[in-house]
Short mmCIF file of C-alpha atoms in Angstrom, two decimals:
data_model
loop_
_atom_site.label_atom_id
_atom_site.label_comp_id
_atom_site.label_asym_id
_atom_site.label_seq_id
_atom_site.Cartn_x
_atom_site.Cartn_y
_atom_site.Cartn_z
CA MET A 1 2.74 6.37 25.43
CA GLY A 2 3.82 5.91 21.85
CA LYS A 3 7.19 6.95 20.48
CA LEU A 4 5.53 9.32 18.01
CA ASP A 5 2.71 10.78 20.08
CA GLY A 6 1.73 14.17 18.73
CA ARG A 7 3.71 13.82 15.51
CA VAL A 8 2.30 14.34 12.00
CA VAL A 9 4.26 12.48 9.33
CA ILE A 10 3.93 12.22 5.55
CA VAL A 11 4.96 8.82 4.18
CA THR A 12 5.34 8.53 0.41
CA GLY A 13 4.86 5.24 -1.41
CA ALA A 14 2.62 4.29 1.50
CA ALA A 15 0.08 2.11 -0.28
CA ARG A 16 2.14 -1.07 -0.08
CA GLY A 17 5.53 -2.54 0.81
CA GLN A 18 7.88 -0.63 3.10
CA GLY A 19 5.74 2.49 3.06
CA GLU A 20 2.67 0.59 4.17
CA GLN A 21 4.51 -0.97 7.08
CA GLU A 22 5.99 2.38 8.06
CA ALA A 23 2.53 3.93 8.08
CA ARG A 24 1.10 1.09 10.16
CA LEU A 25 3.92 1.23 12.71
CA PHE A 26 3.86 5.02 12.98
CA VAL A 27 0.12 4.98 13.70
CA GLU A 28 0.67 2.28 16.32
CA GLU A 29 3.22 4.58 17.94
CA GLY A 30 0.79 7.50 18.13
CA ALA A 31 1.50 9.48 14.96
CA LYS A 32 -1.00 11.02 12.57
CA VAL A 33 0.09 9.77 9.16
CA VAL A 34 -0.58 11.16 5.70
CA LEU A 35 -0.39 8.25 3.26
CA ALA A 36 0.85 9.47 -0.11
CA ASP A 37 0.98 7.36 -3.27
CA VAL A 38 -0.25 7.00 -6.84
CA LEU A 39 -1.97 3.67 -6.05
CA ASP A 40 -5.22 5.33 -5.04
CA ASP A 41 -7.39 2.28 -4.35
CA GLN A 42 -4.80 0.63 -2.11
CA GLY A 43 -3.93 3.87 -0.38
CA GLU A 44 -7.54 4.75 0.33
CA ALA A 45 -8.20 1.26 1.67
CA LEU A 46 -5.25 1.46 4.04
CA ALA A 47 -6.27 4.90 5.29
CA THR A 48 -9.79 3.62 5.95
CA GLU A 49 -8.41 0.64 7.83
CA LEU A 50 -6.15 2.82 10.00
CA GLY A 51 -9.00 5.22 10.75
CA GLU A 52 -9.76 8.84 9.95
CA ALA A 53 -8.44 10.05 13.30
CA SER A 54 -4.99 8.68 12.53
CA ALA A 55 -4.56 8.52 8.76
CA ARG A 56 -5.48 10.29 5.54
CA TYR A 57 -4.68 9.35 1.98
CA VAL A 58 -3.50 11.84 -0.65
CA HIS A 59 -2.65 11.23 -4.29
CA LEU A 60 0.99 12.16 -4.80
CA ASP A 61 3.20 11.67 -7.83
CA VAL A 62 6.47 12.56 -6.14
CA SER A 63 7.99 13.79 -9.41
CA GLN A 64 5.38 16.56 -9.68
CA GLU A 65 5.85 19.79 -7.73
CA ALA A 66 2.14 20.65 -7.80
CA ASP A 67 1.28 17.29 -6.24
CA TRP A 68 3.66 18.02 -3.36
CA GLN A 69 2.04 21.39 -2.73
CA SER A 70 -1.39 19.76 -2.74
CA ALA A 71 -0.27 17.01 -0.36
CA VAL A 72 1.13 19.54 2.11
CA GLY A 73 -2.11 21.49 2.02
CA SER A 74 -4.16 18.34 2.62
CA ALA A 75 -1.92 17.30 5.51
CA LYS A 76 -2.24 20.65 7.22
CA ASP A 77 -5.99 20.75 6.66
CA ALA A 78 -6.34 17.32 8.24
CA PHE A 79 -3.89 17.55 11.13
CA GLY A 80 -2.82 21.18 11.44
CA LYS A 81 0.94 20.77 10.96
CA ILE A 82 3.68 18.55 9.54
CA ASP A 83 6.76 17.61 11.53
CA GLY A 84 7.95 14.49 9.79
CA LEU A 85 8.55 13.13 6.29
CA VAL A 86 9.54 9.69 5.06
CA ASN A 87 10.63 9.91 1.42
CA ASN A 88 9.96 6.26 0.67
CA ALA A 89 8.51 6.26 -2.87
CA GLY A 90 10.76 4.80 -5.54
CA ILE A 91 10.95 2.64 -8.64
CA LEU A 92 13.42 0.02 -9.84
CA ARG A 93 14.28 -0.90 -13.43
CA PHE A 94 16.62 -3.73 -14.41
CA ASN A 95 18.79 -3.10 -17.45
CA GLU A 96 22.37 -3.24 -18.63
CA LEU A 97 23.73 0.29 -18.37
CA VAL A 98 24.74 0.64 -22.03
CA SER A 99 21.34 -0.72 -23.10
CA THR A 100 19.30 1.59 -20.86
CA PRO A 101 17.14 4.00 -22.89
CA LEU A 102 17.50 7.64 -21.91
CA GLU A 103 13.77 7.80 -21.24
CA GLU A 104 14.03 4.94 -18.73
CA PHE A 105 17.04 6.50 -17.00
CA GLN A 106 15.27 9.84 -16.70
CA GLN A 107 12.09 8.19 -15.39
CA VAL A 108 14.02 6.59 -12.53
CA ILE A 109 15.73 9.91 -11.77
CA GLN A 110 12.40 11.77 -11.75
CA VAL A 111 10.79 9.47 -9.23
CA ASN A 112 13.70 8.52 -6.99
CA GLN A 113 15.98 11.53 -7.04
CA VAL A 114 13.80 14.48 -8.04
CA GLY A 115 10.99 13.11 -5.87
CA CYS A 116 13.25 13.10 -2.83
CA PHE A 117 14.51 16.61 -3.62
CA LEU A 118 10.98 17.98 -4.03
CA GLY A 119 9.91 16.33 -0.79
CA ILE A 120 12.72 17.95 1.16
CA ARG A 121 12.26 21.33 -0.50
CA THR A 122 8.49 21.40 -0.04
CA VAL A 123 8.09 19.86 3.40
CA ALA A 124 11.18 21.12 5.27
CA PRO A 125 9.79 24.66 5.67
CA GLU A 126 6.63 23.20 7.20
CA ILE A 127 8.66 21.06 9.61
CA GLY A 128 10.69 24.12 10.57
CA ALA A 129 7.53 26.13 11.16
CA ALA A 130 6.26 23.34 13.43
CA GLY A 131 9.34 23.69 15.62
CA GLY A 132 11.52 21.00 14.07
CA GLY A 133 11.29 17.33 13.29
CA THR A 134 12.70 14.68 10.99
CA ILE A 135 13.17 13.63 7.40
CA VAL A 136 14.01 10.03 6.54
CA ASN A 137 15.05 9.33 2.96
CA THR A 138 14.95 5.83 1.54
CA ALA A 139 18.24 5.17 -0.22
CA SER A 140 19.50 1.62 -0.75
CA TYR A 141 22.25 -0.90 -0.23
CA THR A 142 23.22 0.14 -3.77
CA ALA A 143 23.87 3.68 -2.52
CA MET A 144 26.93 2.27 -0.74
CA THR A 145 28.28 0.06 -3.50
CA GLY A 146 27.65 -0.95 -7.10
CA MET A 147 25.33 -3.56 -8.53
CA ALA A 148 25.13 -4.73 -12.11
CA TYR A 149 21.94 -4.14 -14.12
CA VAL A 150 20.51 -1.43 -11.83
CA GLY A 151 22.63 1.51 -12.99
CA ALA A 152 19.85 4.11 -13.04
CA TYR A 153 18.56 2.99 -9.66
CA ALA A 154 22.02 2.93 -8.05
CA ALA A 155 22.82 6.39 -9.42
CA THR A 156 19.70 7.87 -7.87
CA LYS A 157 20.32 6.19 -4.53
CA HIS A 158 23.88 7.55 -4.40
CA ALA A 159 22.36 10.97 -5.11
CA ILE A 160 19.89 10.58 -2.25
CA LEU A 161 22.78 10.13 0.18
CA GLY A 162 24.25 13.40 -1.08
CA LEU A 163 20.92 15.17 -0.62
CA THR A 164 20.60 13.67 2.85
CA ARG A 165 23.99 14.98 3.99
CA VAL A 166 23.51 18.46 2.54
CA ALA A 167 19.98 18.76 3.94
CA ALA A 168 21.19 17.63 7.36
CA MET A 169 23.77 20.41 7.38
CA GLU A 170 21.49 23.13 6.07
CA LEU A 171 18.42 22.27 8.17
CA ALA A 172 20.04 21.51 11.52
CA GLY A 173 19.58 25.10 12.64
CA GLN A 174 15.82 24.68 12.25
CA GLY A 175 15.79 21.61 14.45
CA ILE A 176 15.37 19.22 11.52
CA ARG A 177 17.30 15.97 11.44
CA VAL A 178 17.79 14.21 8.11
CA ASN A 179 18.94 10.61 7.75
CA ALA A 180 18.74 7.79 5.21
CA VAL A 181 17.81 4.14 5.41
CA CYS A 182 19.70 1.87 3.02
CA PRO A 183 17.84 -1.43 2.66
CA GLY A 184 19.24 -4.47 0.94
CA ALA A 185 16.82 -6.95 -0.56
CA VAL A 186 13.41 -6.62 1.09
CA ASP A 187 10.38 -8.78 0.40
CA THR A 188 8.19 -6.26 -1.41
CA PRO A 189 6.60 -6.12 -4.87
CA MET A 190 9.46 -3.91 -6.12
CA THR A 191 12.12 -6.47 -5.21
CA ASN A 192 10.00 -9.44 -6.21
CA PRO A 193 7.74 -8.47 -9.15
CA ALA A 194 6.25 -11.98 -9.17
CA GLN A 195 4.08 -10.81 -6.28
CA LEU A 196 2.21 -8.67 -8.82
CA ASP A 197 1.86 -11.34 -11.52
CA PRO A 198 -1.55 -13.06 -11.22
CA THR A 199 -0.32 -15.96 -13.38
CA ALA A 200 2.71 -16.70 -11.18
CA ASP A 201 2.71 -19.35 -8.50
CA PRO A 202 3.27 -17.26 -5.34
CA THR A 203 4.80 -20.17 -3.42
CA GLU A 204 7.20 -20.99 -6.22
CA ALA A 205 8.21 -17.34 -6.63
CA ARG A 206 8.75 -16.86 -2.90
CA ASP A 207 10.77 -20.08 -2.64
CA ALA A 208 13.02 -18.99 -5.51
CA VAL A 209 13.69 -15.62 -3.88
CA ALA A 210 14.29 -17.26 -0.51
CA GLU A 211 16.84 -19.63 -2.03
CA LEU A 212 18.66 -16.79 -3.79
CA TYR A 213 19.09 -14.68 -0.66
CA LYS A 214 19.94 -17.69 1.48
CA LYS A 215 23.12 -17.83 -0.62
CA LEU A 216 23.81 -14.09 -0.91
CA VAL A 217 23.04 -12.73 2.56
CA PRO A 218 24.98 -13.71 5.70
CA LEU A 219 21.79 -13.83 7.77
CA GLY A 220 20.42 -16.26 5.19
CA ARG A 221 17.18 -14.58 4.18
CA ILE A 222 15.53 -11.64 2.48
CA GLY A 223 14.54 -8.71 4.68
CA LYS A 224 11.03 -7.92 5.87
CA PRO A 225 9.40 -4.52 5.25
CA GLU A 226 8.48 -4.43 8.94
CA GLU A 227 12.20 -4.45 9.77
CA VAL A 228 12.84 -1.41 7.58
CA ALA A 229 9.84 0.29 9.17
CA ALA A 230 11.37 -0.24 12.61
CA LEU A 231 14.54 1.53 11.46
CA ALA A 232 12.50 4.42 10.02
CA LEU A 233 10.70 4.66 13.37
CA PHE A 234 14.01 4.87 15.21
CA LEU A 235 15.20 7.70 12.94
CA THR A 236 11.87 9.53 13.26
CA GLY A 237 11.58 9.23 17.04
CA GLY A 238 13.47 10.67 19.96
CA ASP A 239 15.77 7.67 20.38
CA SER A 240 17.90 9.06 17.52
CA ALA A 241 17.93 12.66 18.79
CA TYR A 242 21.70 13.10 18.29
CA ILE A 243 21.87 11.52 14.83
CA THR A 244 21.69 13.42 11.55
CA GLY A 245 23.21 13.23 8.09
CA GLN A 246 23.84 9.49 8.28
CA PRO A 247 23.10 6.41 6.12
CA PHE A 248 21.86 3.31 7.95
CA VAL A 249 22.37 0.03 6.11
CA ILE A 250 19.81 -2.70 6.83
CA ASP A 251 20.75 -5.64 4.62
CA GLY A 252 21.30 -8.79 6.70
CA GLY A 253 25.06 -8.35 6.34
CA TRP A 254 25.06 -8.36 2.53
CA LEU A 255 27.39 -5.36 2.30
CA ALA A 256 29.86 -6.83 4.81
CA GLY A 257 31.67 -8.90 2.21
CA VAL A 258 31.70 -11.97 0.01
CA SER A 259 31.19 -15.45 1.43
CA ILE A 260 33.10 -18.38 -0.09
CA VAL A 261 30.82 -20.96 1.53
#
C-alpha cells in the first residue's frame, strides 16, 4: 500500500523542480495528482509519462482567480474530488531592496503570496467537502530569517508562514491540516538559473554552485528536490496526523548558525 492511496492532490509549479519531484513521489505512493503550471509543454509531457490513470495536467497561473476555479473543475472532472494541495509555485528575483522596481516587487507578491492565498481560498472548501485533508505551502529558509538581495521573495515567504498559521487555525474544524516547507538552497532551475541557459556549460555551473554551498551549508552541499518532495509527502500523509500550523526547515543546517571554518 502507498502512503497516499485514494488521495487526490493538486501540485502547483509541477512541471519541473520541486513540484515535479513531488508529483512523481505522490503518484508512486498511490495518489492521483493534478499537475498545475504555466509551462504547458513540460507539464503535459510529465502527465503523459505518469499516465492518465494517475495524473492530469492543467494550465494554472496561480495569480489568477479564474485559473484556480478552472483547475478545481478539471481536477474534480478527472478524479471526482480534491483532498490535498501543495502550493509549490513561486518565482525568485534578485535585486537590492532600494533598487527593486515596484512592478517587480508586485509581480513576486502576485505569484508567491497571492497565489498561495488563492490556492487556500479556492481549494480548502473542496478539501472540506471531501472529508478533510492537507495543504502544504512552500515557504523558504528566508521565511525564517533575512537574506540580502531577495527582499521581495523573503517578504512573500514570511507572509506564507502567516497564511499557513491562520489557515491551520481556521480550517482545523473541517479536518484540514496546513503546514509549510521551508527549503534552503535546492538544486532547481530557480536556484540555479544556469540550468536554463543553453550557452552555459552545465558542468561548470553545477561545480560553481556545489563549491558555494560546500562553504555555506553545514552538510556541505545543495539540497535535492527529491528531499523536499519527501518532506511534502510526510506532511501530506498520515504520518503527520497530529501536526498543523508549523514550518519545517529543510536546509542542510544552513539556518543553524555561522561556521568560522
